[in-house]
Amino acid sequence: MNEIIKKNGISYGIVTGVVSALITTLIYSIDLKLFTSMWVGFASIAIYIVIGVILLSKTKKELNGIFPFKDAFTTYFISAVVGILISVVFNIILFNFIDPSAKETIKELSIKYAVEMMEKFNTPSAAINEAVKKLQENDQFSIIELLKGSVFSIVFSALFGLLLALIFKSKSSQE
């Protein structure tokens, strides 16, 4: 594997992981209600997209424009996996060792938010009650659930990485 791809993937993965930990820390410090805010989620996704675009632009430039699809995808995927691992480890430490009570507060806020959204869409009471029951049984910040979520995040990142690799790959026919 090309050293530039490896170096940039790992470096930007660390940046992504640290940014994710900082976002979580800010939300945790400011107001736990922000964990249920859609605009915070969209803003976070936008930040990760910008980091990915910068990563691939920089890497393509450092490779003098010769950036096959496989290399573009590999660069992004390394970065995504490193970032996700850092973020998950941070969340495991924060919500399971530093402040386990925060995850209960977030669960209550999430249930309240879900009920409000379902009521806006005129969801039948029986369906709301069933959804609340499932949410109460689930511990989204347990170590197991965070690890399961990381697998989903890696799969989603891989799909997004395929799209970015298509955009950033070299245009030459000699790949």
PDB file of C-alpha atoms in Angstrom:
ATOM      1  CA  MET A   1       0.000   0.000   0.000  1.00  0.00           C
ATOM      2  CA  ASN A   2       1.213   3.467  -0.859  1.00  0.00           C
ATOM      3  CA  GLU A   3       2.654   5.310   2.148  1.00  0.00           C
ATOM      4  CA  ILE A   4       0.803   8.546   1.286  1.00  0.00           C
ATOM      5  CA  ILE A   5      -2.525   6.696   1.338  1.00  0.00           C
ATOM      6  CA  LYS A   6      -1.711   5.020   4.637  1.00  0.00           C
ATOM      7  CA  LYS A   7      -0.345   8.193   6.262  1.00  0.00           C
ATOM      8  CA  ASN A   8      -3.244  10.401   5.167  1.00  0.00           C
ATOM      9  CA  GLY A   9      -5.873   7.774   6.008  1.00  0.00           C
ATOM     10  CA  ILE A  10      -4.526   7.336   9.531  1.00  0.00           C
ATOM     11  CA  SER A  11      -3.873  11.059  10.103  1.00  0.00           C
ATOM     12  CA  TYR A  12      -7.328  12.134   8.962  1.00  0.00           C
ATOM     13  CA  GLY A  13      -8.876   9.217  10.833  1.00  0.00           C
ATOM     14  CA  ILE A  14      -7.306  10.556  14.019  1.00  0.00           C
ATOM     15  CA  VAL A  15      -8.614  14.030  13.150  1.00  0.00           C
ATOM     16  CA  THR A  16     -12.105  12.620  12.555  1.00  0.00           C
ATOM     17  CA  GLY A  17     -12.030  10.660  15.821  1.00  0.00           C
ATOM     18  CA  VAL A  18     -10.831  13.659  17.819  1.00  0.00           C
ATOM     19  CA  VAL A  19     -13.457  15.909  16.181  1.00  0.00           C
ATOM     20  CA  SER A  20     -16.127  13.344  17.033  1.00  0.00           C
ATOM     21  CA  ALA A  21     -14.937  13.163  20.648  1.00  0.00           C
ATOM     22  CA  LEU A  22     -14.922  16.973  20.836  1.00  0.00           C
ATOM     23  CA  ILE A  23     -18.453  17.197  19.424  1.00  0.00           C
ATOM     24  CA  THR A  24     -19.633  14.610  21.961  1.00  0.00           C
ATOM     25  CA  THR A  25     -17.844  16.464  24.749  1.00  0.00           C
ATOM     26  CA  LEU A  26     -19.390  19.792  23.721  1.00  0.00           C
ATOM     27  CA  ILE A  27     -22.882  18.318  23.560  1.00  0.00           C
ATOM     28  CA  TYR A  28     -22.330  16.570  26.900  1.00  0.00           C
ATOM     29  CA  SER A  29     -21.050  19.800  28.479  1.00  0.00           C
ATOM     30  CA  ILE A  30     -23.663  22.157  27.043  1.00  0.00           C
ATOM     31  CA  ASP A  31     -26.926  20.204  27.222  1.00  0.00           C
ATOM     32  CA  LEU A  32     -27.725  16.489  26.962  1.00  0.00           C
ATOM     33  CA  LYS A  33     -30.890  17.410  25.017  1.00  0.00           C
ATOM     34  CA  LEU A  34     -28.626  18.165  22.061  1.00  0.00           C
ATOM     35  CA  PHE A  35     -28.042  14.398  21.676  1.00  0.00           C
ATOM     36  CA  THR A  36     -31.616  14.219  20.328  1.00  0.00           C
ATOM     37  CA  SER A  37     -31.282  17.275  18.078  1.00  0.00           C
ATOM     38  CA  MET A  38     -31.541  16.613  14.355  1.00  0.00           C
ATOM     39  CA  TRP A  39     -29.647  19.751  13.398  1.00  0.00           C
ATOM     40  CA  VAL A  40     -26.668  18.710  15.552  1.00  0.00           C
ATOM     41  CA  GLY A  41     -26.683  15.348  13.787  1.00  0.00           C
ATOM     42  CA  PHE A  42     -26.800  16.990  10.359  1.00  0.00           C
ATOM     43  CA  ALA A  43     -24.056  19.451  11.328  1.00  0.00           C
ATOM     44  CA  SER A  44     -21.863  16.565  12.501  1.00  0.00           C
ATOM     45  CA  ILE A  45     -22.405  14.680   9.239  1.00  0.00           C
ATOM     46  CA  ALA A  46     -21.530  17.827   7.279  1.00  0.00           C
ATOM     47  CA  ILE A  47     -18.274  18.151   9.244  1.00  0.00           C
ATOM     48  CA  TYR A  48     -17.352  14.520   8.481  1.00  0.00           C
ATOM     49  CA  ILE A  49     -18.130  15.032   4.779  1.00  0.00           C
ATOM     50  CA  VAL A  50     -15.897  18.105   4.672  1.00  0.00           C
ATOM     51  CA  ILE A  51     -13.059  16.193   6.375  1.00  0.00           C
ATOM     52  CA  GLY A  52     -13.445  13.351   3.843  1.00  0.00           C
ATOM     53  CA  VAL A  53     -13.406  15.738   0.877  1.00  0.00           C
ATOM     54  CA  ILE A  54     -10.315  17.498   2.216  1.00  0.00           C
ATOM     55  CA  LEU A  55      -8.631  14.126   2.815  1.00  0.00           C
ATOM     56  CA  LEU A  56      -9.249  12.878  -0.708  1.00  0.00           C
ATOM     57  CA  SER A  57      -8.376  16.210  -2.339  1.00  0.00           C
ATOM     58  CA  LYS A  58      -5.089  16.382  -0.456  1.00  0.00           C
ATOM     59  CA  THR A  59      -4.221  12.760  -1.156  1.00  0.00           C
ATOM     60  CA  LYS A  60      -5.006  13.084  -4.874  1.00  0.00           C
ATOM     61  CA  LYS A  61      -2.821  16.188  -5.051  1.00  0.00           C
ATOM     62  CA  GLU A  62       0.050  14.435  -3.218  1.00  0.00           C
ATOM     63  CA  LEU A  63      -0.237  11.541  -5.693  1.00  0.00           C
ATOM     64  CA  ASN A  64       0.068  14.030  -8.594  1.00  0.00           C
ATOM     65  CA  GLY A  65      -3.486  13.394  -9.740  1.00  0.00           C
ATOM     66  CA  ILE A  66      -2.970   9.658 -10.205  1.00  0.00           C
ATOM     67  CA  PHE A  67      -5.677   8.373  -7.901  1.00  0.00           C
ATOM     68  CA  PRO A  68      -7.351   5.117  -8.954  1.00  0.00           C
ATOM     69  CA  PHE A  69     -10.746   4.247  -7.520  1.00  0.00           C
ATOM     70  CA  LYS A  70      -9.263   1.570  -5.228  1.00  0.00           C
ATOM     71  CA  ASP A  71      -6.731   3.995  -3.733  1.00  0.00           C
ATOM     72  CA  ALA A  72      -9.367   6.697  -3.217  1.00  0.00           C
ATOM     73  CA  PHE A  73     -11.674   4.231  -1.489  1.00  0.00           C
ATOM     74  CA  THR A  74      -8.858   2.748   0.610  1.00  0.00           C
ATOM     75  CA  THR A  75      -7.760   6.197   1.785  1.00  0.00           C
ATOM     76  CA  TYR A  76     -11.262   7.144   2.878  1.00  0.00           C
ATOM     77  CA  PHE A  77     -11.995   3.742   4.417  1.00  0.00           C
ATOM     78  CA  ILE A  78      -8.837   3.757   6.563  1.00  0.00           C
ATOM     79  CA  SER A  79      -9.723   7.229   7.782  1.00  0.00           C
ATOM     80  CA  ALA A  80     -13.325   6.249   8.539  1.00  0.00           C
ATOM     81  CA  VAL A  81     -12.388   3.109  10.480  1.00  0.00           C
ATOM     82  CA  VAL A  82      -9.747   4.907  12.568  1.00  0.00           C
ATOM     83  CA  GLY A  83     -12.163   7.774  13.298  1.00  0.00           C
ATOM     84  CA  ILE A  84     -15.009   5.435  14.231  1.00  0.00           C
ATOM     85  CA  LEU A  85     -12.783   3.393  16.544  1.00  0.00           C
ATOM     86  CA  ILE A  86     -11.564   6.497  18.376  1.00  0.00           C
ATOM     87  CA  SER A  87     -15.124   7.796  18.695  1.00  0.00           C
ATOM     88  CA  VAL A  88     -16.499   4.482  19.978  1.00  0.00           C
ATOM     89  CA  VAL A  89     -13.719   4.070  22.538  1.00  0.00           C
ATOM     90  CA  PHE A  90     -14.374   7.627  23.735  1.00  0.00           C
ATOM     91  CA  ASN A  91     -18.129   6.989  24.018  1.00  0.00           C
ATOM     92  CA  ILE A  92     -17.563   3.698  25.848  1.00  0.00           C
ATOM     93  CA  ILE A  93     -15.344   5.452  28.389  1.00  0.00           C
ATOM     94  CA  LEU A  94     -17.632   8.481  28.793  1.00  0.00           C
ATOM     95  CA  PHE A  95     -20.978   6.699  29.087  1.00  0.00           C
ATOM     96  CA  ASN A  96     -19.913   3.504  30.850  1.00  0.00           C
ATOM     97  CA  PHE A  97     -17.146   4.617  33.200  1.00  0.00           C
ATOM     98  CA  ILE A  98     -17.041   8.409  33.632  1.00  0.00           C
ATOM     99  CA  ASP A  99     -20.780   9.204  33.747  1.00  0.00           C
ATOM    100  CA  PRO A 100     -23.092   6.202  33.376  1.00  0.00           C
ATOM    101  CA  SER A 101     -26.054   8.268  34.594  1.00  0.00           C
ATOM    102  CA  ALA A 102     -25.841  10.442  31.463  1.00  0.00           C
ATOM    103  CA  LYS A 103     -26.912   7.553  29.265  1.00  0.00           C
ATOM    104  CA  GLU A 104     -30.111   7.143  31.322  1.00  0.00           C
ATOM    105  CA  THR A 105     -30.884  10.843  30.944  1.00  0.00           C
ATOM    106  CA  ILE A 106     -30.276  10.636  27.186  1.00  0.00           C
ATOM    107  CA  LYS A 107     -32.497   7.557  26.975  1.00  0.00           C
ATOM    108  CA  GLU A 108     -35.346   9.442  28.702  1.00  0.00           C
ATOM    109  CA  LEU A 109     -34.849  12.435  26.393  1.00  0.00           C
ATOM    110  CA  SER A 110     -34.795  10.148  23.331  1.00  0.00           C
ATOM    111  CA  ILE A 111     -38.027   8.458  24.398  1.00  0.00           C
ATOM    112  CA  LYS A 112     -39.699  11.823  24.953  1.00  0.00           C
ATOM    113  CA  TYR A 113     -38.490  13.041  21.545  1.00  0.00           C
ATOM    114  CA  ALA A 114     -39.657   9.846  19.810  1.00  0.00           C
ATOM    115  CA  VAL A 115     -43.107  10.077  21.405  1.00  0.00           C
ATOM    116  CA  GLU A 116     -43.448  13.728  20.341  1.00  0.00           C
ATOM    117  CA  MET A 117     -42.468  12.860  16.762  1.00  0.00           C
ATOM    118  CA  MET A 118     -44.849   9.892  16.594  1.00  0.00           C
ATOM    119  CA  GLU A 119     -47.691  12.015  17.976  1.00  0.00           C
ATOM    120  CA  LYS A 120     -47.034  14.651  15.277  1.00  0.00           C
ATOM    121  CA  PHE A 121     -47.548  11.929  12.680  1.00  0.00           C
ATOM    122  CA  ASN A 122     -50.739  10.696  14.375  1.00  0.00           C
ATOM    123  CA  THR A 123     -49.223   7.318  15.242  1.00  0.00           C
ATOM    124  CA  PRO A 124     -51.702   5.068  17.074  1.00  0.00           C
ATOM    125  CA  SER A 125     -51.232   4.863  20.848  1.00  0.00           C
ATOM    126  CA  ALA A 126     -50.568   1.118  20.727  1.00  0.00           C
ATOM    127  CA  ALA A 127     -47.653   1.668  18.326  1.00  0.00           C
ATOM    128  CA  ILE A 128     -46.274   4.486  20.480  1.00  0.00           C
ATOM    129  CA  ASN A 129     -46.477   2.297  23.594  1.00  0.00           C
ATOM    130  CA  GLU A 130     -44.689  -0.549  21.789  1.00  0.00           C
ATOM    131  CA  ALA A 131     -41.951   1.802  20.576  1.00  0.00           C
ATOM    132  CA  VAL A 132     -41.496   3.249  24.076  1.00  0.00           C
ATOM    133  CA  LYS A 133     -41.237  -0.271  25.516  1.00  0.00           C
ATOM    134  CA  LYS A 134     -38.498  -1.194  23.014  1.00  0.00           C
ATOM    135  CA  LEU A 135     -36.616   2.050  23.666  1.00  0.00           C
ATOM    136  CA  GLN A 136     -36.752   1.465  27.426  1.00  0.00           C
ATOM    137  CA  GLU A 137     -35.331  -2.047  27.016  1.00  0.00           C
ATOM    138  CA  ASN A 138     -32.446  -0.861  24.840  1.00  0.00           C
ATOM    139  CA  ASP A 139     -29.246   0.602  26.295  1.00  0.00           C
ATOM    140  CA  GLN A 140     -27.852   2.429  23.274  1.00  0.00           C
ATOM    141  CA  PHE A 141     -24.657   3.390  25.128  1.00  0.00           C
ATOM    142  CA  SER A 142     -23.776  -0.052  26.477  1.00  0.00           C
ATOM    143  CA  ILE A 143     -20.435  -1.379  25.302  1.00  0.00           C
ATOM    144  CA  ILE A 144     -22.124  -4.042  23.159  1.00  0.00           C
ATOM    145  CA  GLU A 145     -24.567  -1.579  21.555  1.00  0.00           C
ATOM    146  CA  LEU A 146     -21.788   0.930  20.861  1.00  0.00           C
ATOM    147  CA  LEU A 147     -19.726  -1.811  19.204  1.00  0.00           C
ATOM    148  CA  LYS A 148     -22.753  -2.922  17.147  1.00  0.00           C
ATOM    149  CA  GLY A 149     -23.298   0.704  16.158  1.00  0.00           C
ATOM    150  CA  SER A 150     -19.674   0.971  15.065  1.00  0.00           C
ATOM    151  CA  VAL A 151     -20.203  -1.923  12.639  1.00  0.00           C
ATOM    152  CA  PHE A 152     -23.187  -0.086  11.143  1.00  0.00           C
ATOM    153  CA  SER A 153     -21.101   3.104  10.965  1.00  0.00           C
ATOM    154  CA  ILE A 154     -18.285   1.289   9.169  1.00  0.00           C
ATOM    155  CA  VAL A 155     -20.731  -0.177   6.627  1.00  0.00           C
ATOM    156  CA  PHE A 156     -22.359   3.239   6.062  1.00  0.00           C
ATOM    157  CA  SER A 157     -18.914   4.845   5.758  1.00  0.00           C
ATOM    158  CA  ALA A 158     -17.864   2.207   3.234  1.00  0.00           C
ATOM    159  CA  LEU A 159     -20.904   2.996   1.098  1.00  0.00           C
ATOM    160  CA  PHE A 160     -20.230   6.713   1.361  1.00  0.00           C
ATOM    161  CA  GLY A 161     -16.545   6.029   0.630  1.00  0.00           C
ATOM    162  CA  LEU A 162     -17.526   4.288  -2.613  1.00  0.00           C
ATOM    163  CA  LEU A 163     -19.369   7.419  -3.690  1.00  0.00           C
ATOM    164  CA  LEU A 164     -16.487   9.715  -2.767  1.00  0.00           C
ATOM    165  CA  ALA A 165     -14.003   7.399  -4.503  1.00  0.00           C
ATOM    166  CA  LEU A 166     -16.073   7.632  -7.691  1.00  0.00           C
ATOM    167  CA  ILE A 167     -15.945  11.412  -7.469  1.00  0.00           C
ATOM    168  CA  PHE A 168     -12.224  11.709  -6.659  1.00  0.00           C
ATOM    169  CA  LYS A 169     -10.723   8.919  -8.760  1.00  0.00           C
ATOM    170  CA  SER A 170      -8.437   9.847 -11.634  1.00  0.00           C
ATOM    171  CA  LYS A 171     -10.191  10.547 -14.891  1.00  0.00           C
ATOM    172  CA  SER A 172      -7.513   8.818 -16.982  1.00  0.00           C
ATOM    173  CA  SER A 173      -8.338   5.562 -18.713  1.00  0.00           C
ATOM    174  CA  GLN A 174      -5.014   4.022 -17.680  1.00  0.00           C
ATOM    175  CA  GLU A 175      -5.831   2.838 -14.160  1.00  0.00           C
TER     176      GLU A 175
END
